[in-house]
Short mmCIF file of C-alpha atoms in Angstrom, two decimals:
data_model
loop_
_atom_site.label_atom_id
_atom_site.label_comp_id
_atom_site.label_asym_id
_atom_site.label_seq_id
_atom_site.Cartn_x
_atom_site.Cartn_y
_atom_site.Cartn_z
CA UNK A 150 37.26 -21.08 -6.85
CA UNK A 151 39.62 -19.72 -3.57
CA UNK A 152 36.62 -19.30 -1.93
CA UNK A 153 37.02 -17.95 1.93
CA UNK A 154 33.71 -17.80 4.69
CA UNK A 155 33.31 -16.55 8.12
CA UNK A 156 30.59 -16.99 10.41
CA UNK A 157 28.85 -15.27 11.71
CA UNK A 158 28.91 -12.28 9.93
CA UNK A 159 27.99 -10.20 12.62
CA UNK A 160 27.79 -10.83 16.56
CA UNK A 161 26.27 -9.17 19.42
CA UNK A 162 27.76 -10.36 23.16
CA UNK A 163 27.71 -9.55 26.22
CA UNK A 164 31.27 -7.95 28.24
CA UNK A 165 32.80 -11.12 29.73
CA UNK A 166 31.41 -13.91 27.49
CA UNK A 167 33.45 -15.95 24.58
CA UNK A 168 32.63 -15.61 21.21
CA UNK A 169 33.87 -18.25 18.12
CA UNK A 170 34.61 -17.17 14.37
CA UNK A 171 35.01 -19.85 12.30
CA UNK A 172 36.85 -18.91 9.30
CA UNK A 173 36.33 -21.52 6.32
CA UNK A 174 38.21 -22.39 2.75
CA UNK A 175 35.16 -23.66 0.73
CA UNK A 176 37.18 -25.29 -2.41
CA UNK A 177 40.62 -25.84 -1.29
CA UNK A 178 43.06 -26.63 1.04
CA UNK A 179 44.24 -23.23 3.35
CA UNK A 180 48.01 -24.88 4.86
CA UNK A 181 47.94 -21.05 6.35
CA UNK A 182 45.33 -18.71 7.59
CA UNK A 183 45.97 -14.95 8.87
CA UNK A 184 43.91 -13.43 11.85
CA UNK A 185 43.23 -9.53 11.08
CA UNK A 186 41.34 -6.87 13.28
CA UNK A 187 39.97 -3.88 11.30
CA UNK A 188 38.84 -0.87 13.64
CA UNK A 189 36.36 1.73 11.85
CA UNK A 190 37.96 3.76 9.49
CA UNK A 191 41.54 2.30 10.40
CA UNK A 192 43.28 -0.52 8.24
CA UNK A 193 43.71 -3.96 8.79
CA UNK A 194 46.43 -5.05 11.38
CA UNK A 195 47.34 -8.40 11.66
CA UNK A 196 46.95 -10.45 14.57
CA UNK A 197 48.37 -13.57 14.01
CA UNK A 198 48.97 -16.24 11.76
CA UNK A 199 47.72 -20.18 12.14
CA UNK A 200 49.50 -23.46 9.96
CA UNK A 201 47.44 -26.40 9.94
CA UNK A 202 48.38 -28.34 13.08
CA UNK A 203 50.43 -26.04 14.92
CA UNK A 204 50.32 -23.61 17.17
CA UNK A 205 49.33 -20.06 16.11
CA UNK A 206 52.05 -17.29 15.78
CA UNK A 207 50.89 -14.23 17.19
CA UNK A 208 51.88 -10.11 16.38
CA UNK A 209 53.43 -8.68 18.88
CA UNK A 210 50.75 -6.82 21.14
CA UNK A 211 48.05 -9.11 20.55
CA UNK A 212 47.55 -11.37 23.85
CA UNK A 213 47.53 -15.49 23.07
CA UNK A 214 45.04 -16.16 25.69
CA UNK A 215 42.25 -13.65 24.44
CA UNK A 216 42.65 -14.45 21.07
CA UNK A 217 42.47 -18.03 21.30
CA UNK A 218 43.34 -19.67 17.74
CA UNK A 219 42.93 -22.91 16.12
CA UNK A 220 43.81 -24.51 12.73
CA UNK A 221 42.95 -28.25 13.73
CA UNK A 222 41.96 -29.32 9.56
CA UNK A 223 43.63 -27.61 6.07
CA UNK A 224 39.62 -26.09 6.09
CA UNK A 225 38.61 -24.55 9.10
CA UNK A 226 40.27 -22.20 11.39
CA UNK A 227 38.58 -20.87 14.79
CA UNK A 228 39.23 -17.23 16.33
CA UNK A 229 37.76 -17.63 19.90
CA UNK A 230 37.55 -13.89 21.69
CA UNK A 231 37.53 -14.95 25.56
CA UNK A 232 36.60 -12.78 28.37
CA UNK A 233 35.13 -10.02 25.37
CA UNK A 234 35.08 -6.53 26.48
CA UNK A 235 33.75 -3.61 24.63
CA UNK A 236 37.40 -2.43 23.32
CA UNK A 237 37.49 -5.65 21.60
CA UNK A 238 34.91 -4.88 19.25
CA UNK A 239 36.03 -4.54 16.01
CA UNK A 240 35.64 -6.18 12.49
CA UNK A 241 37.68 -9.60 12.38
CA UNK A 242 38.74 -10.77 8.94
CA UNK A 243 40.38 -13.93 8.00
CA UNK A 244 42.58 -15.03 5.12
CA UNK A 245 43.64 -18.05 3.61
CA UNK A 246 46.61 -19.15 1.79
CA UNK A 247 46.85 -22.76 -0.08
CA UNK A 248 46.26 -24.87 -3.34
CA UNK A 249 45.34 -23.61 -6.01
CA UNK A 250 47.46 -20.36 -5.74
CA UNK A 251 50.24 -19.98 -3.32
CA UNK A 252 50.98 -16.04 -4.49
CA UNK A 253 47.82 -14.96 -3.32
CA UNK A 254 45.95 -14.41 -0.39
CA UNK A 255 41.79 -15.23 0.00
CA UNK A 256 40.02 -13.06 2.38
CA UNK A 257 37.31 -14.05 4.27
CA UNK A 258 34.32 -11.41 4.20
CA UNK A 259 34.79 -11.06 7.41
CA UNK A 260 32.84 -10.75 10.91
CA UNK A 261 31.38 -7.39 12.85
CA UNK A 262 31.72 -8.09 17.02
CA UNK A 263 30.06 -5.64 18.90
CA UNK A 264 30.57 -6.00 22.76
CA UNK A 265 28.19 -4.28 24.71
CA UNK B 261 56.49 3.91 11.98
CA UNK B 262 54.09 3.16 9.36
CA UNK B 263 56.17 0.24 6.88
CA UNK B 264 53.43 2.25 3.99
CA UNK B 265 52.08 5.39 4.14
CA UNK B 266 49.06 6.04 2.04
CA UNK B 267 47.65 9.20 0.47
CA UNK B 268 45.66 11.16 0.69
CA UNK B 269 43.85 9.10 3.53
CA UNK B 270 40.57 10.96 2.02
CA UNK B 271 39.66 11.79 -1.37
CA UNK B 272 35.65 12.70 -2.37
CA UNK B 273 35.59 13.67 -6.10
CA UNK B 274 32.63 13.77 -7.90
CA UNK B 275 32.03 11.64 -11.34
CA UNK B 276 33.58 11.89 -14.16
CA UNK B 277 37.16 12.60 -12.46
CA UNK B 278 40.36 11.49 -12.30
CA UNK B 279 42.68 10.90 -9.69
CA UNK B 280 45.43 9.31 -8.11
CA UNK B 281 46.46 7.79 -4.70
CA UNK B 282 50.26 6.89 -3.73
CA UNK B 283 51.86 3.85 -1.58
CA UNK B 284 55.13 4.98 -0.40
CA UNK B 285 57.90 3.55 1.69
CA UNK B 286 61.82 4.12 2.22
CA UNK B 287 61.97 0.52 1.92
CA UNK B 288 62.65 -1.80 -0.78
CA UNK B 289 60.39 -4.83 -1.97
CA UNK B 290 60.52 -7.17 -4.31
CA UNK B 291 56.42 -6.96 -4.59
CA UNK B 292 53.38 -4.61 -4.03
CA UNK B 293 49.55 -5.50 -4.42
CA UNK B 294 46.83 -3.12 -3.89
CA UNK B 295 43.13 -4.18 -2.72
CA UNK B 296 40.24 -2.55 -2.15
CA UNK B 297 37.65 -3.23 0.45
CA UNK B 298 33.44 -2.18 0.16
CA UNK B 299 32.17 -1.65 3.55
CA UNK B 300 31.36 -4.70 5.78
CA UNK B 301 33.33 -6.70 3.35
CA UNK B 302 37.18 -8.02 3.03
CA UNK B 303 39.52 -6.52 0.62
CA UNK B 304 40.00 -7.91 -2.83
CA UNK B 305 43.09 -8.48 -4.74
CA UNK B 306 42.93 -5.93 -7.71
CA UNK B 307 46.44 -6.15 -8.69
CA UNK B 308 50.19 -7.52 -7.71
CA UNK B 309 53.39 -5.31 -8.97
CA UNK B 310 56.37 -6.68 -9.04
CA UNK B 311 59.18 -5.62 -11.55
CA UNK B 312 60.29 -1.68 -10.90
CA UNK B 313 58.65 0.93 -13.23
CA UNK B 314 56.22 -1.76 -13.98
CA UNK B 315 52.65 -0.40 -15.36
CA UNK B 316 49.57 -2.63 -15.39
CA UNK B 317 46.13 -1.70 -16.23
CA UNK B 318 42.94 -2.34 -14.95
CA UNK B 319 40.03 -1.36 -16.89
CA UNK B 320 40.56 2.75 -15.91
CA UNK B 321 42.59 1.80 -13.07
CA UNK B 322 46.43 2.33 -13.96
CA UNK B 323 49.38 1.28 -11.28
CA UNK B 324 52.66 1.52 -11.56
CA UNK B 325 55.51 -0.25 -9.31
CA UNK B 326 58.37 3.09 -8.81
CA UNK B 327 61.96 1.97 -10.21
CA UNK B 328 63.29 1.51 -6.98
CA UNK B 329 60.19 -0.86 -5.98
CA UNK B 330 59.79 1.48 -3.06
CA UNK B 331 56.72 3.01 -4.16
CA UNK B 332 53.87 2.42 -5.96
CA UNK B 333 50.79 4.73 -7.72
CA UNK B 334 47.14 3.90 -8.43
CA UNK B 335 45.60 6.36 -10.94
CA UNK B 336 41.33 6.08 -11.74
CA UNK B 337 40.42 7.46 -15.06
CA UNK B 338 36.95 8.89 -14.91
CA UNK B 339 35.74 7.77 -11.55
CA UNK B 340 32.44 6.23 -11.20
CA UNK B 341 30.51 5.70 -8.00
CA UNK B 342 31.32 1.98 -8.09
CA UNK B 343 34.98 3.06 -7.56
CA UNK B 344 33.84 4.11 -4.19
CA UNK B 345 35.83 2.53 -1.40
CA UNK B 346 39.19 2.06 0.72
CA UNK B 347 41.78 1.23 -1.15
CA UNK B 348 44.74 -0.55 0.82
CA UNK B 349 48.32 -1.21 -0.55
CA UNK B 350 50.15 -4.08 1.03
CA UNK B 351 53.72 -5.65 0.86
CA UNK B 352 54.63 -9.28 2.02
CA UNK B 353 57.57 -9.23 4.59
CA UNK B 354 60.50 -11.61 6.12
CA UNK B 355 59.91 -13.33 2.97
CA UNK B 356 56.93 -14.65 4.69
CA UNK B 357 53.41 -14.92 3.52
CA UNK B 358 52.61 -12.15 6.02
CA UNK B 359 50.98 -8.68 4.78
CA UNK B 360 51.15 -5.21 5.68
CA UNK B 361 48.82 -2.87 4.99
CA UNK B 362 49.05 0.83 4.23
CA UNK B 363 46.61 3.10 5.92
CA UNK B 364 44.62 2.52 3.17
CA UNK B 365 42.79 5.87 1.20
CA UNK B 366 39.06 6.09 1.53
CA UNK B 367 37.75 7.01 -1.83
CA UNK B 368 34.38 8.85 -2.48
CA UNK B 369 33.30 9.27 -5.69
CA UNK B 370 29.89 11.59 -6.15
CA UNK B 371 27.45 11.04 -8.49
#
């Protein structure tokens, strides 16, 4: 069980264009899901954090209208990259918190953008 | 400021070896966890620390939580290539559900 998706794995876009990462709990409910962006060889760095129903809280840095987020169902939260541009490539990773374990955090296996 | 500094940030040993990698902070908390994450892959939950001068084991991986919960050790016992990886150690903070991660130490092990 605790079970966390992401699709796509990997994504190839164009500078300028919007891309969507859907980050899934398969077997339970997630009330709270965490945004991360993983450069190579760097650690993770959160970028913000989504409740089911509510607005997203974003890290301080991280721009609210690039990094478009929504939690609309306890199962599914969407990272939307708007306007990509090559600096924004990067490896996204999502986690989820929820039933059955409220200690622990699920991570996602998370998704490779490339802007070219 | 780094809330965690990790090291080393490398380490290549080759089979057979042991070694250790430290999580260290000037600040208090009241729990640790250390992941590690393959390549193209998230991290994974290996452990959570929480009482100070706690020890828990992990097949050949030992950690230990420092007294003063500011600090925390991860020691491999005869590495093995499948020990390969980055390994990240993360607190939660504002008694949120948020993480932060260490650096994390890239770990190499050589058949």
């Amino acid at each position: 069980g605790a079970v966390v998706s992401q699709h796509p794995s990997w994504v190839i876009c164009k500078s300028g264009t919007s891309v969507k990462i859907e980050c899934r709990s398969l077997d339970f409910q997630a009330t709270t899901m965490f945004w991360y962006r993983q450069f190579p060889k760097q650690s993770l760095m959160l970028m913000a954090t989504s409740n089911e129903g509510s607005k997203a809280t974003y890290e301080q840095g991280v721009e609210k209208d690039k990094f478009l987020i929504n939690h609309a169902s306890l199962t599914l939260s969407t990272l939307t990259v708007t306007s990509a541009h090559p600096e924004d490539s990067s490896f996204y990773i999502c986690s989820a918190y929820g039933t059955p374990s409220y200690n622990e955090q699920f991570f996602g296996p998370g998704t490779r953008l490339t802007v070219l | 400021t780094q809330l965690l500094e990790q090291s080393p940030q490398f380490l290549s040993i080759q089979e057979g070896e042991n070694l250790t990698v430290y999580c260290n902070s000037s600040s208090v908390f009241s729990s640790l966890q250390w992941y590690r994450q393959e390549p193209g892959e998230g991290p994974v939950l290996l452990v959570t620390v929480v009482t100070g001068g706690e020890v828990k084991k992990l097949k050949r991986l030992t950690f230990q939580f420092g007294d003063a919960r500011k600090d925390s050790s991860l020691h491999i016992t005869a590495a093995q290539p499948g020990d390969t990886g980055l390994y990240l150690c993360a607190v939660s903070i504002q008694g949120a559900q948020k993480l932060v991660f260490g650096q994390g130490t890239r770990l190499t092990i050589n058949p």
